[in-house]
Short mmCIF file of C-alpha atoms in Angstrom, two decimals:
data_model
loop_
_atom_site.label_atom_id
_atom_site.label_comp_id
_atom_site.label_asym_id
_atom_site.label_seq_id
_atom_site.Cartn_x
_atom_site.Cartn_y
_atom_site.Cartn_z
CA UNK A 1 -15.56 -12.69 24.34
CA UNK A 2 -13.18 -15.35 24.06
CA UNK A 3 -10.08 -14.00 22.20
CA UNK A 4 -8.18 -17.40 22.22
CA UNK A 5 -10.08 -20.28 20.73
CA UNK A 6 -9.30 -23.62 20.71
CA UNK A 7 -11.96 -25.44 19.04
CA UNK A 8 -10.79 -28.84 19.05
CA UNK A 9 -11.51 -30.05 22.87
CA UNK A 10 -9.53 -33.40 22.45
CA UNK A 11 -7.14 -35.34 20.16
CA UNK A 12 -6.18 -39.17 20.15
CA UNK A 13 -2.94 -39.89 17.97
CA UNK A 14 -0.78 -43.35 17.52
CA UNK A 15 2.73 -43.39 19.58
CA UNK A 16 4.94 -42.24 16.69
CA UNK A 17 2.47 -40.30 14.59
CA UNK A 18 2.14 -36.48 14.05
CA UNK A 19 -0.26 -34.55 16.98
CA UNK A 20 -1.14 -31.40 15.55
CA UNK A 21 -3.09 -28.91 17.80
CA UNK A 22 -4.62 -26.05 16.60
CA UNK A 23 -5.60 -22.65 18.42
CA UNK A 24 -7.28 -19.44 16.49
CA UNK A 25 -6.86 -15.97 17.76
CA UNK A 26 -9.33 -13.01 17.66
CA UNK A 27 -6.80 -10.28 18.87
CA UNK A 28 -4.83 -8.72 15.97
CA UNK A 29 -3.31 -6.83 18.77
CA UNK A 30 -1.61 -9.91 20.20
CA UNK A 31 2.30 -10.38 18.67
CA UNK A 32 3.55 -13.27 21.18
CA UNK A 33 1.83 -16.81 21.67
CA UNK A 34 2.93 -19.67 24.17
CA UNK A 35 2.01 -23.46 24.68
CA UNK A 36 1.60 -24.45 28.20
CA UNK A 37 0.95 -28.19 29.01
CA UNK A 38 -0.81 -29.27 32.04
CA UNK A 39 -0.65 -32.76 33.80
CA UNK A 40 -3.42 -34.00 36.13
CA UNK A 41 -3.84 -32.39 38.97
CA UNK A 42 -0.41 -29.89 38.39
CA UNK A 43 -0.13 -26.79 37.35
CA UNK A 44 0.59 -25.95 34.09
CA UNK A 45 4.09 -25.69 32.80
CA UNK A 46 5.59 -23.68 29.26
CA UNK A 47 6.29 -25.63 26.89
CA UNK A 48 7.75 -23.54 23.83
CA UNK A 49 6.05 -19.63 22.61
CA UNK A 50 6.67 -17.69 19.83
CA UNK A 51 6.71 -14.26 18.83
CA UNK A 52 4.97 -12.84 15.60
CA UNK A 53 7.95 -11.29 13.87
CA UNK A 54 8.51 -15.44 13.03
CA UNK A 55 6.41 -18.26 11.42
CA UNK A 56 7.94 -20.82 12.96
CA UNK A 57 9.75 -22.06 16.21
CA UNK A 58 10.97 -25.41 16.93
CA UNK A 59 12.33 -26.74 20.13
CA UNK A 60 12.99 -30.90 19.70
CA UNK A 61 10.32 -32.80 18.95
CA UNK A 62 7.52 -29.40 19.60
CA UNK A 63 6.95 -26.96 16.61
CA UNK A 64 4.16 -23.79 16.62
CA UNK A 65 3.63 -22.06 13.60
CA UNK A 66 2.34 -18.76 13.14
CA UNK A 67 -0.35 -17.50 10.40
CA UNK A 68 -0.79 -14.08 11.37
CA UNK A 69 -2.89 -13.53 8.17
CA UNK A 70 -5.44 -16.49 9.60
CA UNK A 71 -4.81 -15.68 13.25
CA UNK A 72 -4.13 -19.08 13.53
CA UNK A 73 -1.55 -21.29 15.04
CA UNK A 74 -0.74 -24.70 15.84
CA UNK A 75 1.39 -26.52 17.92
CA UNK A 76 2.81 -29.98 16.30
CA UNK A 77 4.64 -33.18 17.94
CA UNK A 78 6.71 -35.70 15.88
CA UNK A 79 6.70 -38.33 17.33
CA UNK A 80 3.98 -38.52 19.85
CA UNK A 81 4.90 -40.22 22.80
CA UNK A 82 2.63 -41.56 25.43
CA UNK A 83 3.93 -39.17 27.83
CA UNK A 84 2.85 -36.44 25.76
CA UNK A 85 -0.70 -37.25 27.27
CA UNK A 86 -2.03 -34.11 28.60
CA UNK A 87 -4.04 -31.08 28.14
CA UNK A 88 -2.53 -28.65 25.98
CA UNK A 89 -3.42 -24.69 26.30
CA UNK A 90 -2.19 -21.77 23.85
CA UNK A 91 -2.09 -18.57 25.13
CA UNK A 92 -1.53 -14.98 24.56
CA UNK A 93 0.01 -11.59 26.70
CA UNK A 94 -2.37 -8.89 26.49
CA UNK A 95 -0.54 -5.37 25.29
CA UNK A 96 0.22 -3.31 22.14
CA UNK A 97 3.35 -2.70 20.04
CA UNK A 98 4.95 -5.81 21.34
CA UNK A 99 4.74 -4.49 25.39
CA UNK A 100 3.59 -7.21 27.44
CA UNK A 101 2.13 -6.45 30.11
CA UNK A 102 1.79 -9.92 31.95
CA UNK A 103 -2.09 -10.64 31.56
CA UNK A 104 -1.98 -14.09 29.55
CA UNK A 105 -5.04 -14.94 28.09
CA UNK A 106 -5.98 -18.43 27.78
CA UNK A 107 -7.57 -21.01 25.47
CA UNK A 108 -9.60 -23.58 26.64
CA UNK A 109 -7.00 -26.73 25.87
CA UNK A 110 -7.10 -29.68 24.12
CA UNK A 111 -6.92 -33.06 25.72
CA UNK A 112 -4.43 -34.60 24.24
CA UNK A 113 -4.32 -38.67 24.41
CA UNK A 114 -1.11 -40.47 22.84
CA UNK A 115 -2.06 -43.90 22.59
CA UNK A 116 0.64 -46.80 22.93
CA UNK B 1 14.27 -23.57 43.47
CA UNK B 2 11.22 -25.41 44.77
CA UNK B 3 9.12 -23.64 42.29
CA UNK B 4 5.90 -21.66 43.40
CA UNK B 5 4.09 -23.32 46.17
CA UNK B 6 0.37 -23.55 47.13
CA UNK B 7 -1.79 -24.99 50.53
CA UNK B 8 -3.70 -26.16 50.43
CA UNK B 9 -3.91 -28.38 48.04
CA UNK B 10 -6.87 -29.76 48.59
CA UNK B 11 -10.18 -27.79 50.67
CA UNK B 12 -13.41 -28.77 50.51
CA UNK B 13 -15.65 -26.33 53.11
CA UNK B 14 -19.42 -25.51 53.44
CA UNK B 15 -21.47 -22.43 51.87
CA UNK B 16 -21.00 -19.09 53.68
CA UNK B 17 -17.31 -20.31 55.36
CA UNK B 18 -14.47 -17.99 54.81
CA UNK B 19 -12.04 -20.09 52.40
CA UNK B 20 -8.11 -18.47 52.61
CA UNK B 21 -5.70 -19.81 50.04
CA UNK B 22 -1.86 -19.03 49.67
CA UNK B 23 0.76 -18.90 47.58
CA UNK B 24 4.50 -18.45 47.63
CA UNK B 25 6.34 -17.79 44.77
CA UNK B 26 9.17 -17.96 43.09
CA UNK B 27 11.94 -16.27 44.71
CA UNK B 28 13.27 -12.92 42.57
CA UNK B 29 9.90 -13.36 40.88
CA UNK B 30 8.03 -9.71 40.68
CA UNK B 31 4.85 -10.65 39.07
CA UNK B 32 2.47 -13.05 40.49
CA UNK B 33 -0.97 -14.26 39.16
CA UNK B 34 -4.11 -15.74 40.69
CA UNK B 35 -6.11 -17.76 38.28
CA UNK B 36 -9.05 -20.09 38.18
CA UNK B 37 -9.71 -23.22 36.44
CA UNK B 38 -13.39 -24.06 35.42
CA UNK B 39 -14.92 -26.78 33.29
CA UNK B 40 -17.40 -23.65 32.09
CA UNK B 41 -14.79 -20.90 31.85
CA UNK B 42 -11.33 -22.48 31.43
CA UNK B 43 -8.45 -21.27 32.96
CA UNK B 44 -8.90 -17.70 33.73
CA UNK B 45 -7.20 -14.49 35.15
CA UNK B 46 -8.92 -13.23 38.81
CA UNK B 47 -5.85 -10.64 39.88
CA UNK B 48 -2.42 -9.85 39.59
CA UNK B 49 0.49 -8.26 41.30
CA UNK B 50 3.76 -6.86 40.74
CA UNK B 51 6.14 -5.85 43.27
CA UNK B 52 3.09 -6.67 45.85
CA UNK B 53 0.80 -4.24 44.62
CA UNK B 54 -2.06 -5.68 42.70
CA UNK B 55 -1.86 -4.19 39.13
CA UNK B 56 -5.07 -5.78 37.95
CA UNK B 57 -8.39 -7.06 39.52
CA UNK B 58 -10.37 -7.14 36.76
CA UNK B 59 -10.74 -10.76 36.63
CA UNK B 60 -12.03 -11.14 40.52
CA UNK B 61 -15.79 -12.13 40.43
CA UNK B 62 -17.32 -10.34 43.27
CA UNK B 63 -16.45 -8.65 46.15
CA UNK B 64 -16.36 -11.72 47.92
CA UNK B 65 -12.89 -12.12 46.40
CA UNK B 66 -9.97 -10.49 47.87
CA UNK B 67 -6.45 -11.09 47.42
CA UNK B 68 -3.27 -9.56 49.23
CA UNK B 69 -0.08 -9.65 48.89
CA UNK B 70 1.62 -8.77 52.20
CA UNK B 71 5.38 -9.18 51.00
CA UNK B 72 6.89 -10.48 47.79
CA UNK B 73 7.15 -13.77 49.10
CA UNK B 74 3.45 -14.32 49.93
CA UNK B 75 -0.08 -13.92 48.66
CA UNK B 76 -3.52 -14.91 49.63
CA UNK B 77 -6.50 -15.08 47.99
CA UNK B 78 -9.65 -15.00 50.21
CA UNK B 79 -13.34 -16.02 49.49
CA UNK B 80 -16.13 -14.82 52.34
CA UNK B 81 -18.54 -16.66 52.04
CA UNK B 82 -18.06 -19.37 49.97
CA UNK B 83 -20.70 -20.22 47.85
CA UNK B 84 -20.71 -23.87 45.82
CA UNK B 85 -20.37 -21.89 42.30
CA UNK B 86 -16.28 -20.95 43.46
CA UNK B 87 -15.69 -24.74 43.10
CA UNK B 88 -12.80 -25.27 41.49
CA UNK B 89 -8.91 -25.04 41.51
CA UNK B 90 -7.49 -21.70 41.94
CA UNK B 91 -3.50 -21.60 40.56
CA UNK B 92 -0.66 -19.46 41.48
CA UNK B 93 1.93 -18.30 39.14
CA UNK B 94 4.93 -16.04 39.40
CA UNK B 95 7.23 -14.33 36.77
CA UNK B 96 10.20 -12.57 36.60
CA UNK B 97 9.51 -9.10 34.83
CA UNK B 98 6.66 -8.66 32.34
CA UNK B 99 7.98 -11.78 30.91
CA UNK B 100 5.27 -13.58 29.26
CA UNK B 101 6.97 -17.19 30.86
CA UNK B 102 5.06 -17.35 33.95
CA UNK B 103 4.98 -20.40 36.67
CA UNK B 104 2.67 -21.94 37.47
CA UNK B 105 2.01 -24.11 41.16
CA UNK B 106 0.20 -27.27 41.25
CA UNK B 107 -3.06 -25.64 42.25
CA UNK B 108 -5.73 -25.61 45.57
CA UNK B 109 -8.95 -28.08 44.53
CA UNK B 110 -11.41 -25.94 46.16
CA UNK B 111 -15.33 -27.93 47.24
CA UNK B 112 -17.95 -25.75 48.64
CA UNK B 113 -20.76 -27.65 49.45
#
């Protein structure tokens, strides 16, 4: 059962334009989310999380919003850049009443491709 | 920091060999992860540790899978015998705490042919 979902398995955008990346979550349990961002052939790296008691959280250029109602969020970039190229994954901790317990659970990613 | 460090990076072995990959993490790190990257199944939990004793193993296949973790600044994960269906590249990742930030090393490409 896949409890992280990302349905979209790539995304081309123009340099300067919006990249919006989407993920959908099964788990009504979960109540923290993170972006990771993976190069080729690295490991991947956080890029920004969030926890559910927000809706938002931006960090320069990256913003993930939260619909708990939809179990759905997405991670946006403004502006792409070319270097943004990469495969992005959203993830959630496994655990209840906001108690991580360190077992992320992992979408599948999106391959991202910021063209110049 | 050099960050969490994995050899090989590369391994590509025959069927029924014994395949030994390792890990170092983070220093001060308590938690570290062994995970699996698939075109079929994504990036996937096998095992984790904290404080060197493995916490949960759910994720390990078969009991050809084994992973130890000796001290807290070394872990292997061992596959006897290799079969061509564990191709693929097996990452590392430490954490400090439960904290949901973990990091992540560059990976082992694993080839059984």
């Amino acid at each position: 059962d896949q409890q992280v979902k990302q349905n979209s398995p790539s995304l081309s955008v123009q340099e300067g334009r919006i990249s919006i990346l989407n993920c959908d979550y099964t788990n009504s349990m979960f109540d923290y989310f993170l972006w990771y961002k993976k190069y080729p052939a690295e490991g991947p790296t956080f890029l920004i999380s969030i926890s559910s008691i927000k809706d938002k959280n931006e960090d320069g250029r990256f913003t993930v919003f939260l619909n708990k109602s939809a179990k759905h969020l997405s991670l946006h970039i403004v502006p792409s850049q070319p270097g943004d190229s990469a495969v992005y994954f959203c993830a959630a901790p496994e655990g209840a009443g906001g108690t991580s317990y360190g077992k992320l659970t992992f979408g599948q990613g999106t391959i991202l491709t910021v063209h110049p | 920091d050099a960050g969490v460090i994995q050899s090989p990076r590369h391994e590509v072995t025959e069927m029924g060999q014994e395949v030994t990959l390792r890990c170092k993490p983070i220093s001060g790190h308590d938690y570290l992860f062994w995970y699996r990257q698939t075109m079929m199944r994504g990036l996937e939990l096998l095992i984790y540790f904290n404080n060197n004793v493995p916490i949960d193993d759910s994720g390990m296949p078969e009991d050809r899978f084994s992973a130890k973790m000796p001290n807290a600044s070394f872990s292997t994960l061992k596959i006897q015998p290799s079969e061509p269906r564990d191709s693929a590249v097996y990452f590392c990742a430490s954490s400090f705490g439960a904290a949901e930030t973990q990091y992540f090393g560059p990976g082992t490409r694993l080839l059984v042919l």
